[in-house]
Short mmCIF file of C-alpha atoms in Angstrom, two decimals:
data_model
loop_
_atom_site.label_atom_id
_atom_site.label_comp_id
_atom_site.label_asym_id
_atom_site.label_seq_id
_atom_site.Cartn_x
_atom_site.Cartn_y
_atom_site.Cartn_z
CA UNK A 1 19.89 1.89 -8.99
CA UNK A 2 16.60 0.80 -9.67
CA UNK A 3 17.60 -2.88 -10.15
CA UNK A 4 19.37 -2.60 -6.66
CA UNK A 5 15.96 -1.19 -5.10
CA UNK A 6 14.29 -3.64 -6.66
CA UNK A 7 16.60 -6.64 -5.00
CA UNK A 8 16.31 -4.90 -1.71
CA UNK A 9 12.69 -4.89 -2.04
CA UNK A 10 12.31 -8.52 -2.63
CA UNK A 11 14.39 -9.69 -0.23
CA UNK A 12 12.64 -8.34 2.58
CA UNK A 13 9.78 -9.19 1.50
CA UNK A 14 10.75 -13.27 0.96
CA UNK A 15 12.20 -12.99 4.71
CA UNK A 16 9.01 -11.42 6.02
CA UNK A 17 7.05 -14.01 4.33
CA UNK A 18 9.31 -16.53 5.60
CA UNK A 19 9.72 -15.79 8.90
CA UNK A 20 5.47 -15.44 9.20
CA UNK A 21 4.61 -19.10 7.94
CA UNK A 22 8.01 -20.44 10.22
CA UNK A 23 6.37 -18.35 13.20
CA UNK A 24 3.19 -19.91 12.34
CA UNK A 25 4.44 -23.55 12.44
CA UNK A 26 6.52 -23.11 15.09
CA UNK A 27 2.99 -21.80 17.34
CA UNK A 28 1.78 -24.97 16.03
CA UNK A 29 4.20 -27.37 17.01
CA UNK A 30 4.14 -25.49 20.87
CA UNK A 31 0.88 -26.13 21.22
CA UNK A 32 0.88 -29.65 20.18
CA UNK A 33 3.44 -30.19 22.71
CA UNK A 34 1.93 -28.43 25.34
CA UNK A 35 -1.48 -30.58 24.85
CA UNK A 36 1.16 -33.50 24.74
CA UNK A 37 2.27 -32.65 28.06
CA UNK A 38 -1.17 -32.22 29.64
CA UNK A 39 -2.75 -35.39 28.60
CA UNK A 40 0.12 -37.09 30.11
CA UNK A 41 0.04 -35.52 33.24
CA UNK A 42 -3.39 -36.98 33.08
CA UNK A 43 -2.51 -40.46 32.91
CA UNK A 44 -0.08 -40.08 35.83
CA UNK A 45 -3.18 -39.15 37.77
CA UNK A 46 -2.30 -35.37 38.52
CA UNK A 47 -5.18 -33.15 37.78
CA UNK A 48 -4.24 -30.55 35.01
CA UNK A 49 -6.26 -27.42 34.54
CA UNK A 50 -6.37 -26.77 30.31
CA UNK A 51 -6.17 -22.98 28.90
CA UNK A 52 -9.60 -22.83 28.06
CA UNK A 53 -11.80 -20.77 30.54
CA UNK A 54 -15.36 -21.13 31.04
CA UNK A 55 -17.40 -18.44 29.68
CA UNK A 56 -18.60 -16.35 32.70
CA UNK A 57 -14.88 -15.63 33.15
CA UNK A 58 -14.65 -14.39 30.25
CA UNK A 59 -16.69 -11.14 31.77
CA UNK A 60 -14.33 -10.51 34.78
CA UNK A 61 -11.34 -10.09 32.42
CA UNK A 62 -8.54 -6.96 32.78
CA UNK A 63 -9.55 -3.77 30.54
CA UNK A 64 -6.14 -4.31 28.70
CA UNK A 65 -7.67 -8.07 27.74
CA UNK A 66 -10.77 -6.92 26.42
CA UNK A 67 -8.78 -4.12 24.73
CA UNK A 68 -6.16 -6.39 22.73
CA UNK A 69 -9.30 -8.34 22.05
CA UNK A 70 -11.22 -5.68 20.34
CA UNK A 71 -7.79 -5.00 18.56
CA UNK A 72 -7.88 -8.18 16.94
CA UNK A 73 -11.42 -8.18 15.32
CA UNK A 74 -11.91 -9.95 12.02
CA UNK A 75 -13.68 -7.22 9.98
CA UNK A 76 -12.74 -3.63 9.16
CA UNK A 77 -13.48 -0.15 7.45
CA UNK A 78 -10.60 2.56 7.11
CA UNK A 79 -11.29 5.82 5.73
CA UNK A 80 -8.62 8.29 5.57
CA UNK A 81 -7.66 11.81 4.27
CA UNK A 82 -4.92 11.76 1.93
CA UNK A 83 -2.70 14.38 0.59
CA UNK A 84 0.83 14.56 -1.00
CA UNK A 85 3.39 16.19 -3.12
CA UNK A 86 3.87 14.89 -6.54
CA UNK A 87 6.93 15.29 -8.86
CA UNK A 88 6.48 13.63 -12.39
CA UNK A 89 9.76 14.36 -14.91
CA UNK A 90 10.47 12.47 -18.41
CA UNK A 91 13.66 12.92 -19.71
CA UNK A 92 15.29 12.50 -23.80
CA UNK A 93 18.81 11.46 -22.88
CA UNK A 94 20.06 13.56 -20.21
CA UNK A 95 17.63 16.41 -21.15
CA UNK A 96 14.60 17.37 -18.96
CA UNK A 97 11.32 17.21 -21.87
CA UNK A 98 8.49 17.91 -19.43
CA UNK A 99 7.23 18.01 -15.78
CA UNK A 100 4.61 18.11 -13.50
CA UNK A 101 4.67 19.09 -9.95
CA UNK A 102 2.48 20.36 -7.31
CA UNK A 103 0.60 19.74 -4.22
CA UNK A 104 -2.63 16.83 -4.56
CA UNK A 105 -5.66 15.77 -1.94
CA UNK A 106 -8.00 13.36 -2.04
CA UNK A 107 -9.86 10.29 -0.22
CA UNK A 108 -8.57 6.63 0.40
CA UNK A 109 -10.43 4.02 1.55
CA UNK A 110 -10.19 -0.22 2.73
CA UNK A 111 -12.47 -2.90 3.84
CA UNK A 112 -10.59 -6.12 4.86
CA UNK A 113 -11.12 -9.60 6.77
CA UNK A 114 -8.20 -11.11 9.06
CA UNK A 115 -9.02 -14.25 10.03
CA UNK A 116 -8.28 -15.03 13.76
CA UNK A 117 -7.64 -18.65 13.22
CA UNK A 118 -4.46 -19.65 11.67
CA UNK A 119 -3.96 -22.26 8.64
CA UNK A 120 -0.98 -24.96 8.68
CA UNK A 121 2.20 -23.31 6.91
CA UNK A 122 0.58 -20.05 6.07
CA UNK A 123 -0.65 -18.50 9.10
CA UNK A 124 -3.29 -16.14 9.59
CA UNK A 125 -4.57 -14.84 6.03
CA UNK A 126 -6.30 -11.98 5.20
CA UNK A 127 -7.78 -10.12 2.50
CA UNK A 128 -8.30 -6.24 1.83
CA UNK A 129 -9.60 -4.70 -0.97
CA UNK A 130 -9.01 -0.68 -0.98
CA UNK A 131 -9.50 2.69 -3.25
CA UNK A 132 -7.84 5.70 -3.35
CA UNK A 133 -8.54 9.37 -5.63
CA UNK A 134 -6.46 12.27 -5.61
CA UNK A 135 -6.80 15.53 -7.69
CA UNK A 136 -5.46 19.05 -8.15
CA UNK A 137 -3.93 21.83 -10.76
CA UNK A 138 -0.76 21.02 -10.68
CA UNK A 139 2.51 23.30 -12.56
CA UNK A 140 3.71 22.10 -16.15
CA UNK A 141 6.63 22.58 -17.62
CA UNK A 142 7.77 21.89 -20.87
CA UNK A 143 10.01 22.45 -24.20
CA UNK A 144 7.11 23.31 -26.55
CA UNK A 145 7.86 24.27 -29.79
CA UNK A 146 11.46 24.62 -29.09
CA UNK A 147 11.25 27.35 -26.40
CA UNK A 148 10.62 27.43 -22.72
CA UNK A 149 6.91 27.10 -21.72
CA UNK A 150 4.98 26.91 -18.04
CA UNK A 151 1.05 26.25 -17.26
CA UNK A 152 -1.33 25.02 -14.52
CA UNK A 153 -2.43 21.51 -15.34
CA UNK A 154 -5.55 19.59 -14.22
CA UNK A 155 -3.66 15.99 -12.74
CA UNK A 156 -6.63 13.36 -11.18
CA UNK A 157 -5.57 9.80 -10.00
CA UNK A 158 -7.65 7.09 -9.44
CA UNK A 159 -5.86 3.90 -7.71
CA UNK A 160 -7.45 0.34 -6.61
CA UNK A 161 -6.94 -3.34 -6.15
CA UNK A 162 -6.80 -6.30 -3.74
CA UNK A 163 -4.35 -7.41 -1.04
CA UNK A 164 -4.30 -11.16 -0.30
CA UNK A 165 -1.77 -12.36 2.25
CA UNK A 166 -1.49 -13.71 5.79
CA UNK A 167 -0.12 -12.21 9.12
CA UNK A 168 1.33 -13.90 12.60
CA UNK A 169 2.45 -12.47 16.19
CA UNK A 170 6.06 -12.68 16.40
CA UNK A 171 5.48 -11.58 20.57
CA UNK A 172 2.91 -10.05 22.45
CA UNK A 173 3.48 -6.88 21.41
CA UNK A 174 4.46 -7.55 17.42
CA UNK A 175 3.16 -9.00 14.65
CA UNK A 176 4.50 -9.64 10.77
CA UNK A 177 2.73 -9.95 7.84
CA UNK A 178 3.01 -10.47 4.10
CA UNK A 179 0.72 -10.10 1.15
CA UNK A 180 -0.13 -10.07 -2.68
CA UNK A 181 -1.41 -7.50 -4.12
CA UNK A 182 -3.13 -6.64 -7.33
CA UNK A 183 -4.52 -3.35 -8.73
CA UNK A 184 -4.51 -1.08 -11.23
CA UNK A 185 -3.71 2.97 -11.27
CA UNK A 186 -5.35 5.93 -14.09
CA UNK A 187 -3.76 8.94 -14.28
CA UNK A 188 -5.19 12.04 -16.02
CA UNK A 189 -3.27 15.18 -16.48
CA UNK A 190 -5.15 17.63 -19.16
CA UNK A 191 -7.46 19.96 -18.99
CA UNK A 192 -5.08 22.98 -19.09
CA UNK A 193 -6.48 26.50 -18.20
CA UNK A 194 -4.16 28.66 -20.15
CA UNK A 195 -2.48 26.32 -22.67
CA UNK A 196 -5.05 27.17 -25.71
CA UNK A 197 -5.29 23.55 -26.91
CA UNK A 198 -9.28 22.50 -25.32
CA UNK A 199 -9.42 18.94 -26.40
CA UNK A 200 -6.00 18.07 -25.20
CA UNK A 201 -6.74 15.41 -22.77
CA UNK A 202 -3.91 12.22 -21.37
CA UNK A 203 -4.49 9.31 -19.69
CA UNK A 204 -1.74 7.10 -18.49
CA UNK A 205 -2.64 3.80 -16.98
CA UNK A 206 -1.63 0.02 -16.10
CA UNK A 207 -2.81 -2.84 -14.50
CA UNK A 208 0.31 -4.16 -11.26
CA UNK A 209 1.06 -6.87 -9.26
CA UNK A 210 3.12 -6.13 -6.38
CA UNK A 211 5.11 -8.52 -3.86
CA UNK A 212 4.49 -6.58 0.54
CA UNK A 213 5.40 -7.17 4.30
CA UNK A 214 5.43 -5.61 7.54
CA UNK A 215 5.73 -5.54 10.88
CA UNK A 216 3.58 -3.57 13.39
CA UNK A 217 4.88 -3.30 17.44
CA UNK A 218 2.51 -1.88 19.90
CA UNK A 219 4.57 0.20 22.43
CA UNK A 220 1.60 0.84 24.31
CA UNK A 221 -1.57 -0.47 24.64
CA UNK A 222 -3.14 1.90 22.62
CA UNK A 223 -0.46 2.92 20.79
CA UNK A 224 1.07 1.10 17.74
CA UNK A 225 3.50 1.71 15.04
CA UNK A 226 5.25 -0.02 11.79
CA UNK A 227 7.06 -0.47 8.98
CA UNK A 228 5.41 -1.44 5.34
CA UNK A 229 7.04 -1.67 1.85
CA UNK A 230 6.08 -2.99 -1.22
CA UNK A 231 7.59 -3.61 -4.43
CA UNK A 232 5.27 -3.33 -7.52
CA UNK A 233 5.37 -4.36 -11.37
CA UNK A 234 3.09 -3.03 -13.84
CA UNK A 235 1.75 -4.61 -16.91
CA UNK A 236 -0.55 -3.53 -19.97
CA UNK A 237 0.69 0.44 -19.50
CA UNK A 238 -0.97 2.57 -22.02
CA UNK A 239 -1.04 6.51 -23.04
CA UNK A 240 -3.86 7.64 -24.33
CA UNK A 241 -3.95 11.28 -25.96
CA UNK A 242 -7.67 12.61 -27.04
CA UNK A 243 -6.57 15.38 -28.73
CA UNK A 244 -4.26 13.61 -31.84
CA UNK A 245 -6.55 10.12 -30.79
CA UNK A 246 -3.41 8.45 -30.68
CA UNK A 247 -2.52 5.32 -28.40
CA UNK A 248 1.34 4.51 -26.97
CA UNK A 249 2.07 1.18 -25.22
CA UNK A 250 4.49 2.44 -22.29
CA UNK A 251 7.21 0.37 -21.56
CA UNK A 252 8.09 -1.83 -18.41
CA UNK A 253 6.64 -0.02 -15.22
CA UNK A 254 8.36 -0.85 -11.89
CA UNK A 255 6.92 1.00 -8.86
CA UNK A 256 8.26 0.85 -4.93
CA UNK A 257 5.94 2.28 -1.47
CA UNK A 258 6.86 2.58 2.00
CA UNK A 259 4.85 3.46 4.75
CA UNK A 260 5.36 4.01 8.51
CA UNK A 261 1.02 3.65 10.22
CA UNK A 262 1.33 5.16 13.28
CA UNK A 263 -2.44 4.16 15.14
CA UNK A 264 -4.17 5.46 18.47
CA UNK A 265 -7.05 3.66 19.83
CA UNK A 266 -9.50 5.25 20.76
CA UNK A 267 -11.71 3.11 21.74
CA UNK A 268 -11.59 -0.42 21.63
CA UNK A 269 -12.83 -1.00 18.08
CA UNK A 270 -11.70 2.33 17.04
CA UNK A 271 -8.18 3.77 15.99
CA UNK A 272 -6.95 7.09 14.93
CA UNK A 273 -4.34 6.44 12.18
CA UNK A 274 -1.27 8.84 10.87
CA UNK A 275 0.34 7.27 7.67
CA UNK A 276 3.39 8.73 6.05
CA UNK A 277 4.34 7.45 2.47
CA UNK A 278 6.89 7.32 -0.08
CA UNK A 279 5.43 6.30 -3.48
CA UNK A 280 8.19 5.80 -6.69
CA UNK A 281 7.21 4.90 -10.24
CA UNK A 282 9.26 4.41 -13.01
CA UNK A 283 8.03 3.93 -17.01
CA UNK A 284 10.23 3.38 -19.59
CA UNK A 285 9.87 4.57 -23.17
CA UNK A 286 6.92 3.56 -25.25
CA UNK A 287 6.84 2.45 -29.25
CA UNK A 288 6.79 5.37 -32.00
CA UNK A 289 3.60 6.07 -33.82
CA UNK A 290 3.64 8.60 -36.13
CA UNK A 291 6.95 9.42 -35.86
CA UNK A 292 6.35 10.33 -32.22
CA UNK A 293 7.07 8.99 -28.57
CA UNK A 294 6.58 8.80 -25.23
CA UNK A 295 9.99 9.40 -23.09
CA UNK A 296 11.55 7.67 -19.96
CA UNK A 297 9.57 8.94 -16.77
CA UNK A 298 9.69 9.22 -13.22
CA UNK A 299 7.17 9.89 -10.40
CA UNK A 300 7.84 9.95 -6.85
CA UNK A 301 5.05 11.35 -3.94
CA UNK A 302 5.49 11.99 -0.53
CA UNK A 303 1.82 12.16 1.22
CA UNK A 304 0.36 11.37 4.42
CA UNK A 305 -2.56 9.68 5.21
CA UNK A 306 -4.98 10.40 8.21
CA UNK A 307 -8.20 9.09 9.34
CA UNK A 308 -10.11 6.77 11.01
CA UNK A 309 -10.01 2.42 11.46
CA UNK A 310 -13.27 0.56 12.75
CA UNK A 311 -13.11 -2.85 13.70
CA UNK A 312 -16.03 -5.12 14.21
#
C-alpha cells in the first residue's frame, strides 16, 4: 500500500513540475511572438502601441489591479496556529506493542521569497524556509511486563527545513507550483506523570528530503483555495532512550502530507489562511542492541492550521 502511495505521490508531483516549466516556456515563446508581431507592424509603417504603460497610469488603475498586484508580492511572513490529532502505533507481527494518541497544539511559522520574474525552463522560483512546534500529554498504551498498562505521556515535536522550487500561472485565476524540500523532524515522548520510571526520556528523529506541487485557483478576488501534497523520505533516523543510554538506528522512514490552504484577503498585503492537513509517517524496524528493538511504526495526524500571511 505504501509503495502504491508512494508511486501516486511521485507522479503528480513529476506532472506538476512538468507542466510548470512547459507553462513557463510556452509564456515565453508568446511573448516573443507577440514582440515579433509588433516590430513588424512597425516596419509596415502602422503605429503599434506596446504593453508597457507609462507610470502615472499606473495610479488610475481598477482596485481589483492593485489588489492581484499586492497578491503577488515577492516577500512574506506566515504565522499560524496549529493543532491536530495524533495516532502513533508500532506493531510485533500482527500484534499491537505500544501507542500514543491524543490531541497536540502548537505554533508554525514561514518566511519565503517568490520571485516575480521568471527564468528560461524553470519558471518563477522561490524559496521558503519554515518552523513548526507542537506539544501535549498525550495517552500511552502498552504491553509492559506482560500485562495491560495505560499512562499520560509528555509528546513535543519540533519540525523545520527549506523549500526550494518554482511556481507559474496556468490562467488568470490559477497558478502551479513545485518544490524541494529539505528538513528535519525531533520527536520527544517521555516525561510520564504516573509511570514511576523519572529518567525515562525518548527521542526519535531524522533528517528528509521530500519531492511537492500544487495548484492554487482564486474563485474570487479575495478568495483562494488549493491542493498541496508532498511525498517525503527520511534519512539518518535515530532513537535515543536516556534512561538505559542506549541508541537504535530506525529503519527506512517514508512520510506523505496533503493540504487543502483555503486564504481570505484581507487587505491587499494581508490574508487570513485556514489549512487542513493529513500528515503519514512510516518507520521500519531498527537494529538489536542488547538483545532489544525498536518495532515497525506508524503515525498519521490530522490538524489544521490557522493564521495570518503578510506580503511585502
Amino acid at each position: 500500500m505504501n509503495k502504491k502511495i508512494l508511486l501516486l505521490l511521485v507522479i503528480f508531483c513529476v506532472f506538476c513540475f512538468r507542466f510548470c516549466f512547459a507553462s513557463s516556456k510556452r509564456n515565453e515563446v508568446m511573448n516573443d511572438t507577440l514582440i515579433q508581431a509588433q516590430l513588424d507592424t512597425l516596419e509596415q509603417g502602422n503605429q503599434v502601441e506596446f504593453v508597457n504603460q507609462p507610470k502615472d497610469v499606473d495610479s488610475k488603475k481598477p482596485s481589483k489591479e492593485k489588489r492581484e498586484e499586492a497578491m503577488a508580492k515577492a516577500f512574506y511572513i506566515s504565522v499560524a496556529y496549529d493543532y491536530n490529532r495524533m495516532h502513533f502505533a508500532d506493531w510485533e507481527g500482527d500484534e499491537k506493542w505500544s501507542e500514543n494518541y491524543g490531541n497536540q497544539d502548537g505554533m508554525y511559522y514561514a518566511v519565503g521569497f517568490r520571485s516575480p520574474n521568471a527564468l528560461k525552463f524553470f519558471g518563477h522560483p522561490f524559496i521558503e524556509g519554515y518552523y513548526r512546534q507542537y506539544a501535549n500529554m498525550v495517552h500511552y498504551k502498552s504491553i509492559f511486563a506482560d500485562m495491560p498498562y495505560d499512562a499520560e505521556q509528555r509528546s513535543k515535536v519540533k519540525q523545520w527545513g527549506a523549500k526550494i522550487g518554482s511556481w507559474n500561472k496556468i490562467s488568470d485565476k490559477s497558478e502551479i507550483y513545485g518544490y524541494l524540500d529539505i528538513g528535519r523532524r525531533i520527536w520527544n515522548r517521555g516525561e510520564d506523570t504516573d509511570l514511576g520510571l523519572a529518567d525515562y526520556h525518548e527521542k526519535f528523529s531524522w533528517y528528509y528530503t521530500g519531492l511537492g506541487a500544487g495548484i492554487n485557483h482564486r474563485f474570487f478576488p479575495r478568495f483562494s483555495t488549493g491542493l498541496e501534497a508532498e511525498a517525503m523520505f527520511g534519512w539518518g533516523a535515530r532513537d535515543h532512550r536516556n534512561d538505559l543510554d542506549i541508541t537504535y538506528r530506525l529503519g527506512s522512514v517514508f512520510g506523505a502530507e496533503f493540504k487543502l490552504p483555503l486564504k481570505y484577503y484581507l487587505l491587499e498585503s494581508l490574508s487570513f489562511d485556514f489549512t487542513p492537513y493529513f500528515t503519514f509517517w512510516n518507520v521500519d524496524s531498527s537494529n538489536i542492541v542488547e538483545d532489544n528493538y525498536k518495532r515497525d511504526s506508524y503515525t498519521h495526524l490530522e490538524g489544521l492550521l490557522v493564521g495570518l500571511t503578510y506580503s511585502f
